[in-house]
mmCIF file of C-alpha atoms in Angstrom:
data_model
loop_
_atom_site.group_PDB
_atom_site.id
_atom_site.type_symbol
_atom_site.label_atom_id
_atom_site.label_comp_id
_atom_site.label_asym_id
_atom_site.label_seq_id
_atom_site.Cartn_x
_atom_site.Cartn_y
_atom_site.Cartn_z
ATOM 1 C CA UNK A 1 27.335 -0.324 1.253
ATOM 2 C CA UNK A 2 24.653 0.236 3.658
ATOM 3 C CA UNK A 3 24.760 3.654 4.017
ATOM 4 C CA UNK A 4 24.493 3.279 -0.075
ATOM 5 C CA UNK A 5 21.201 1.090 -0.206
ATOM 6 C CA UNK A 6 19.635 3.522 2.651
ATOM 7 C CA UNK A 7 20.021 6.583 0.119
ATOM 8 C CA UNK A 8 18.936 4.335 -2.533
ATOM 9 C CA UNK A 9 16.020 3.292 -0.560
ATOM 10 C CA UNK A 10 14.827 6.879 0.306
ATOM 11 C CA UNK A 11 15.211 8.629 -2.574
ATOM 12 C CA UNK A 12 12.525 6.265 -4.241
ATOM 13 C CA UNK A 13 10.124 6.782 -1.365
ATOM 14 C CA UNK A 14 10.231 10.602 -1.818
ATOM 15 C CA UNK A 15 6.834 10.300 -3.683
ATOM 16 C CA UNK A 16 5.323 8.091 -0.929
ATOM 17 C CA UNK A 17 6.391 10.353 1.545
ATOM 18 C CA UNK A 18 4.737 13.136 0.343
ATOM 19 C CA UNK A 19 1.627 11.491 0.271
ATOM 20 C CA UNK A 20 1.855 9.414 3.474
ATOM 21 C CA UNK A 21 3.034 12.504 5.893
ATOM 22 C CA UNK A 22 -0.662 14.371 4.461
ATOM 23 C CA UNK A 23 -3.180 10.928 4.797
ATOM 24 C CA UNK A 24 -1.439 10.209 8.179
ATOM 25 C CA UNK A 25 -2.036 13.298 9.163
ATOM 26 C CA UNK A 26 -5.501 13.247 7.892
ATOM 27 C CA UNK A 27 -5.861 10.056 9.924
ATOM 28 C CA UNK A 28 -4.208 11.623 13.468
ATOM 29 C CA UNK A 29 -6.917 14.911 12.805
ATOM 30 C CA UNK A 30 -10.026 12.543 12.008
ATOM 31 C CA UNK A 31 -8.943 10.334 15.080
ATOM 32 C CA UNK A 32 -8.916 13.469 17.574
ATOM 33 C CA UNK A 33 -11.857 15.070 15.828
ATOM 34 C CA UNK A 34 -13.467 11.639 16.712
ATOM 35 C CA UNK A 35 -12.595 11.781 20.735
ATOM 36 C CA UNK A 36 -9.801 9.357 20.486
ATOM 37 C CA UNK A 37 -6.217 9.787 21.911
ATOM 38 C CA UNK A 38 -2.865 10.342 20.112
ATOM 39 C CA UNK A 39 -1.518 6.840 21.720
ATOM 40 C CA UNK A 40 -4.555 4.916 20.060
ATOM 41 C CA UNK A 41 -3.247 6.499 16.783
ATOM 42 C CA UNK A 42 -0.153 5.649 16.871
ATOM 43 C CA UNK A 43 -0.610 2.418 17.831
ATOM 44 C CA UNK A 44 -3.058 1.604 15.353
ATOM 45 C CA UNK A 45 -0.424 3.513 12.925
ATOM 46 C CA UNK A 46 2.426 1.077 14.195
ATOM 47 C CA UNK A 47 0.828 -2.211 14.255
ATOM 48 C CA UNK A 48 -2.575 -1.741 11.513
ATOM 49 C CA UNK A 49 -0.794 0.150 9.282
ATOM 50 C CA UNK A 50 -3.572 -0.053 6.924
ATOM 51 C CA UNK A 51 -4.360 3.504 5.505
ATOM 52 C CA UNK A 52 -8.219 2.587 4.409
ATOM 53 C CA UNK A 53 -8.683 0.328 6.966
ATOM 54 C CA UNK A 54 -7.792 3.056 9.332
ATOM 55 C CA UNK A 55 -9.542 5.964 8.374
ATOM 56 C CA UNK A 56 -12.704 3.485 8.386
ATOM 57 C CA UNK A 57 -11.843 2.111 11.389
ATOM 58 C CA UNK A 58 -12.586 5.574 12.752
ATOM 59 C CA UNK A 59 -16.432 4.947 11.885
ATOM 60 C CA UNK A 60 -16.300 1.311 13.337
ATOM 61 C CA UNK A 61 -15.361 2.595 16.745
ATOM 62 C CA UNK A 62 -17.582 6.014 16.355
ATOM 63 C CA UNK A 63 -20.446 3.892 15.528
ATOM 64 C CA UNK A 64 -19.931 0.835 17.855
ATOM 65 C CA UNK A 65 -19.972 -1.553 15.145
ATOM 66 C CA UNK A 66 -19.888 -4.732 16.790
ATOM 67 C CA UNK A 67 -16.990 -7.753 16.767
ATOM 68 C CA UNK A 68 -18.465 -9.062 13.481
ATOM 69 C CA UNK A 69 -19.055 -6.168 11.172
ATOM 70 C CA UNK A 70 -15.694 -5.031 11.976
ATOM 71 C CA UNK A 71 -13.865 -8.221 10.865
ATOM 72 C CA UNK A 72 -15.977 -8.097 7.664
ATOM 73 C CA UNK A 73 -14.858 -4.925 6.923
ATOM 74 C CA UNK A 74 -11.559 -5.220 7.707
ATOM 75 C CA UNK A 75 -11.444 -8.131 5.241
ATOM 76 C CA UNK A 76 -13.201 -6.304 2.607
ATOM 77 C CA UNK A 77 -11.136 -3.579 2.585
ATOM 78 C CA UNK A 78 -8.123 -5.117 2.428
ATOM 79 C CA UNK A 79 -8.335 -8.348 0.736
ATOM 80 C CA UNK A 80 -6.503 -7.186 -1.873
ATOM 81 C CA UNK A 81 -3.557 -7.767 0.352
ATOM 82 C CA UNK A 82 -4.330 -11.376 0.342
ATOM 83 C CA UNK A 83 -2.950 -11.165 -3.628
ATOM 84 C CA UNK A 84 -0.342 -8.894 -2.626
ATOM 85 C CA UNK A 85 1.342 -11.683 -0.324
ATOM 86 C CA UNK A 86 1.196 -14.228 -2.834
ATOM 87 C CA UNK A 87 3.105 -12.425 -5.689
ATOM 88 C CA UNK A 88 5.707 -11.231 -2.820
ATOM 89 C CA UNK A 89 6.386 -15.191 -1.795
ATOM 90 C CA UNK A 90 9.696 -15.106 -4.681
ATOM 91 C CA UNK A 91 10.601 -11.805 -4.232
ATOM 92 C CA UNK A 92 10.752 -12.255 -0.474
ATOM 93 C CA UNK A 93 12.448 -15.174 -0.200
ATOM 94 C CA UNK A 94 15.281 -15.936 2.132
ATOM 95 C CA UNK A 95 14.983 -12.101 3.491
ATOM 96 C CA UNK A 96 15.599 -14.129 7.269
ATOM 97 C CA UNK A 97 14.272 -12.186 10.113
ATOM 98 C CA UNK A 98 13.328 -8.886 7.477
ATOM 99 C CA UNK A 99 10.486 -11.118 6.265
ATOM 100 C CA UNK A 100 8.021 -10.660 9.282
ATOM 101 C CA UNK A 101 8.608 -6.699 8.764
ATOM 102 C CA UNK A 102 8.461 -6.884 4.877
ATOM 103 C CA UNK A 103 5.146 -8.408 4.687
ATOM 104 C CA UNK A 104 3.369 -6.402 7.658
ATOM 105 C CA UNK A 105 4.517 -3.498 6.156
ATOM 106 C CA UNK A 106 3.531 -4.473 2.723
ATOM 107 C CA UNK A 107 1.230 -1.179 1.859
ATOM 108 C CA UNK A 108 -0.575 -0.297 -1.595
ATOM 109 C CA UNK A 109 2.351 2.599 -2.062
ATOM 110 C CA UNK A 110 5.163 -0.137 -0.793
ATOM 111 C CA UNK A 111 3.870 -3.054 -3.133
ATOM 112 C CA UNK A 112 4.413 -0.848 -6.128
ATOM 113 C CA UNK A 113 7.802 0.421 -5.104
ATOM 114 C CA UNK A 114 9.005 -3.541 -4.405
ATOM 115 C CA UNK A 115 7.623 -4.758 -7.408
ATOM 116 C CA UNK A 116 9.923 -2.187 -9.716
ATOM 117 C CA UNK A 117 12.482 -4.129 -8.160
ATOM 118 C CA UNK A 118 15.901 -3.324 -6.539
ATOM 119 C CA UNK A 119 18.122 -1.077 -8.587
ATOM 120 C CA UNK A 120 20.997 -2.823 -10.478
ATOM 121 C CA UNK A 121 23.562 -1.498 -8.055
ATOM 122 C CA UNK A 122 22.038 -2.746 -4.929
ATOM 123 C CA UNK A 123 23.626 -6.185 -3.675
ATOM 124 C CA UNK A 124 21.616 -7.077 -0.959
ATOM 125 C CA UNK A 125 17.882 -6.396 -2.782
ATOM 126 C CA UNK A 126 16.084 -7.624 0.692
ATOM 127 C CA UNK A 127 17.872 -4.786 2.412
ATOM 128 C CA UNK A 128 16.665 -2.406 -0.658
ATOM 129 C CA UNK A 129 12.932 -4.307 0.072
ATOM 130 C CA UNK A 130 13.086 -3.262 4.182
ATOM 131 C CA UNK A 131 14.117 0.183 4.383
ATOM 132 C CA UNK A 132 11.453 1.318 1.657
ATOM 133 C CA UNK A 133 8.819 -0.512 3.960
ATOM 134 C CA UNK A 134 10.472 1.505 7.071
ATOM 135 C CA UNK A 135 10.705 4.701 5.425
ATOM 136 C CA UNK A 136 6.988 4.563 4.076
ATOM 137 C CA UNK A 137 5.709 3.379 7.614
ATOM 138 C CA UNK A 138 8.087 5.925 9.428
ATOM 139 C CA UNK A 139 6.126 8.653 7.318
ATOM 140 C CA UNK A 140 2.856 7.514 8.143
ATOM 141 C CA UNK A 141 3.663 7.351 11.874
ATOM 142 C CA UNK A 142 5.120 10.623 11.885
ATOM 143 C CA UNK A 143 1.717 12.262 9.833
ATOM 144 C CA UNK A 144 -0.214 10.546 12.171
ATOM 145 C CA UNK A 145 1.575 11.847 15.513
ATOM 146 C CA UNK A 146 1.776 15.351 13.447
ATOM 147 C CA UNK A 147 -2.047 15.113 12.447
ATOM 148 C CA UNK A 148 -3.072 14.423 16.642
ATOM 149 C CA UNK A 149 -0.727 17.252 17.562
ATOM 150 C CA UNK A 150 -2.337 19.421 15.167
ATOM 151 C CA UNK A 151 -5.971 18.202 15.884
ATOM 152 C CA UNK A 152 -5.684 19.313 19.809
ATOM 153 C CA UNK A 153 -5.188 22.827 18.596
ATOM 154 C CA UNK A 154 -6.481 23.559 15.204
ATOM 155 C CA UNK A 155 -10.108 23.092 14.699
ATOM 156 C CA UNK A 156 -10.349 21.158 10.980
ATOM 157 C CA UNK A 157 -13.358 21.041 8.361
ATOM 158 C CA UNK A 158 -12.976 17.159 7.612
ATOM 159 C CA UNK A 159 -14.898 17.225 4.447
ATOM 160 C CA UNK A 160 -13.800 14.945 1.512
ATOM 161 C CA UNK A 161 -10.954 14.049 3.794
ATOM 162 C CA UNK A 162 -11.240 10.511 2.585
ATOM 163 C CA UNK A 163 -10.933 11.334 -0.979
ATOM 164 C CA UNK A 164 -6.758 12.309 -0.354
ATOM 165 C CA UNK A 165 -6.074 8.265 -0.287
ATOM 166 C CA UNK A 166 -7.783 7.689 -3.718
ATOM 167 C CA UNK A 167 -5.506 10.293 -5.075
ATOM 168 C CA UNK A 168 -2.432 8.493 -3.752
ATOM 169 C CA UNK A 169 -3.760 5.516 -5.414
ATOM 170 C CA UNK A 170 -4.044 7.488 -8.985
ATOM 171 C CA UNK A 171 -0.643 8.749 -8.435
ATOM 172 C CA UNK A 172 1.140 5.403 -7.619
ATOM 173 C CA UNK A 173 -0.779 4.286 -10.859
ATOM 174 C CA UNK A 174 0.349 6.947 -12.999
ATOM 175 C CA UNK A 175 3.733 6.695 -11.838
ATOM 176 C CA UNK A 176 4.104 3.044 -12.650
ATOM 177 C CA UNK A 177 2.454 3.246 -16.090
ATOM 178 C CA UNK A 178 5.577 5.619 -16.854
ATOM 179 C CA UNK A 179 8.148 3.631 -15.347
ATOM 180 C CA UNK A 180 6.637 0.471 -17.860
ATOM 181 C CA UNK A 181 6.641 -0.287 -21.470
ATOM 182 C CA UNK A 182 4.224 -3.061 -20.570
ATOM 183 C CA UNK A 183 0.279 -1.907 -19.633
ATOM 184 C CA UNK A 184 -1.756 -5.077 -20.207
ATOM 185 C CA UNK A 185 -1.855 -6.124 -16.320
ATOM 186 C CA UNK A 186 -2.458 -2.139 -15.662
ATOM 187 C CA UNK A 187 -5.054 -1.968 -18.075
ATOM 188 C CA UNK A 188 -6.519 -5.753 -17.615
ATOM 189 C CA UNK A 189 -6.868 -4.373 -13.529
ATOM 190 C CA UNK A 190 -8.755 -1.130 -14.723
ATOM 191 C CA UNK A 191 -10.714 -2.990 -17.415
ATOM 192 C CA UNK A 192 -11.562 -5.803 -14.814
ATOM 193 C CA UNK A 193 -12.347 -2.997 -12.079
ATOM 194 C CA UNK A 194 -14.818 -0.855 -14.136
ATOM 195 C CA UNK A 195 -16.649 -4.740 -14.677
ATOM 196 C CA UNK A 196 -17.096 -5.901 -11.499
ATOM 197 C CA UNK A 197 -18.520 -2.080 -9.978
ATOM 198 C CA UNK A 198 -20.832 -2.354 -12.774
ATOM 199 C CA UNK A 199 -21.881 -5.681 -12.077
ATOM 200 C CA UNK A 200 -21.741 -5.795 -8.216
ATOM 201 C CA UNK A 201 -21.813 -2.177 -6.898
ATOM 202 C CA UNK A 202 -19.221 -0.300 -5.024
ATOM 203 C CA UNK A 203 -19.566 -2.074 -2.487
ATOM 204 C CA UNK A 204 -19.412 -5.353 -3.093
ATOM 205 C CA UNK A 205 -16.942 -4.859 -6.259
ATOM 206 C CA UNK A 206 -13.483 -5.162 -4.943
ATOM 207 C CA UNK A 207 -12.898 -8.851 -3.584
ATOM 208 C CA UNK A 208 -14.257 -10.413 -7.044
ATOM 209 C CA UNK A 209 -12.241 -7.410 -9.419
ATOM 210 C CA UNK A 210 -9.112 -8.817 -7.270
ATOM 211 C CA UNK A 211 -9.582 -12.408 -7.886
ATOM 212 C CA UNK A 212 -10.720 -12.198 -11.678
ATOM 213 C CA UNK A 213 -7.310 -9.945 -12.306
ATOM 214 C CA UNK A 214 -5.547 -12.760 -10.387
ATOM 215 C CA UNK A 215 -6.917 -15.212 -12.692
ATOM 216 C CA UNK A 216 -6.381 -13.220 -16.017
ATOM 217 C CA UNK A 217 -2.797 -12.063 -15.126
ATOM 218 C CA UNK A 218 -1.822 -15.773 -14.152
ATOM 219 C CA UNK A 219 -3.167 -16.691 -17.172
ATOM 220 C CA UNK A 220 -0.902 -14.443 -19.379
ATOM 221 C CA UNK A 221 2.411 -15.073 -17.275
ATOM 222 C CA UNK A 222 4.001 -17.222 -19.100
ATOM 223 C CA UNK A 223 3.554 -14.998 -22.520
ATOM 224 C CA UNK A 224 4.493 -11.580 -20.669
ATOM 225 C CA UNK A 225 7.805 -13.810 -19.022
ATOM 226 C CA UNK A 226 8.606 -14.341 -22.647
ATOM 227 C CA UNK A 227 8.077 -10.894 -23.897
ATOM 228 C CA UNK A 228 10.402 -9.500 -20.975
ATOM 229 C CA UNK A 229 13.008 -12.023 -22.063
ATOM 230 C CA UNK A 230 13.248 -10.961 -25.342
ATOM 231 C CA UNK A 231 14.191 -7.098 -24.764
#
């Protein structure tokens, strides 16, 4: 049965993997390009395991940003993680010792795997929930120690670099508006979005977008319960 949710496990993380092996290794190049050592990548790959955060964590430390800036950023860029947690606290419950992993490793790519749920032949659904968060991570460690390999010997033009995690981010999208019959929460988050980088800028946009589409979504979860109930 184990050996069963593993395969299950990994065969939905396919997509994730092809996307995570290419930023980490984005992220390992940029780090060496930047002066800094394969172990500082890998550790920050182990225990940040924040893709954004990372790759502009690379500018904090190139740029000496002090104590202050970089907690502000950190926040910033992933606050959306804050929202994340909340809507895991049900699914996540009594996962025992997996918990700790499941919500350090809870990543943009892993939150939308989780949130499709276990399949219907998995019995142990926490078990499902930890080895796509270890799978995911394992690729991004693995791009990352591939990417500082790579950046001692290859010189690399690390234009538009950045742009390969927004790209994940569209494909994760598109992939779940397939999966769904139901788009309101995907299009009240890009409706919401596209409002609040009017409004605020882009950078100031994302903390409010996350908390109006908290609001709005709550709002509507009792009539979008029902709806689910009645297919």
């Amino acid at each position: 049965m184990k050996r069963e949710v593993i395969r299950q496990a990994w065969g939905k993380t396919i997509p994730v993997m092809a996307g995570y092996l290419v930023l980490g290794m984005g992220f390992g190049i940029l780090m060496k390009a930047k002066g800094y050592g394969m172990g500082l990548a890998l550790l920050m790959s182990v225990f940040v395991y924040a893709g954004s955060l990372q790759y502009a964590a690379v500018s904090l430390f190139s740029s000496s940003a002090n104590l202050w800036m970089a907690a502000m950023t950190a926040f910033m860029v992933n606050a959306r993680h804050l929202f994340y947690g909340l809507s895991m606290l049900k699914r996540y419950r009594g996962a025992g010792w997996k918990k700790l992993y499941l919500m350090h490793a809870l990543s943009d790519e892993t939150y939308s795997l989780v949130c499709n749920g276990a399949p219907s032949n998995v019995t142990d659904p926490h078990a499902y929930y930890f080895y796509v968060s270890l799978f995911d991570q394992l690729y991004w460690v693995i791009g990352t120690l591939c990417g500082s390999l790579l950046g001692t010997i290859i010189p690399f033009d690390l234009a538009g670099i950045e742009f390969s995690m927004t790209a994940l981010f569209v494909t994760v999208f598109v992939e779940q508006w397939i999966s769904v019959k139901e788009h309101r929460p995907a299009l009240i988050g890009l409706g919401v979005s596209a409002l609040c980088l009017l409004l605020f800028g882009k950078d100031n946009f994302l903390l409010a977008a996350m908390v109006l589409i908290c609001i709005w979504l709550c709002a509507i979860r009792k009539r979008l319960r029902q709806k689910e109930a009645l297919k």
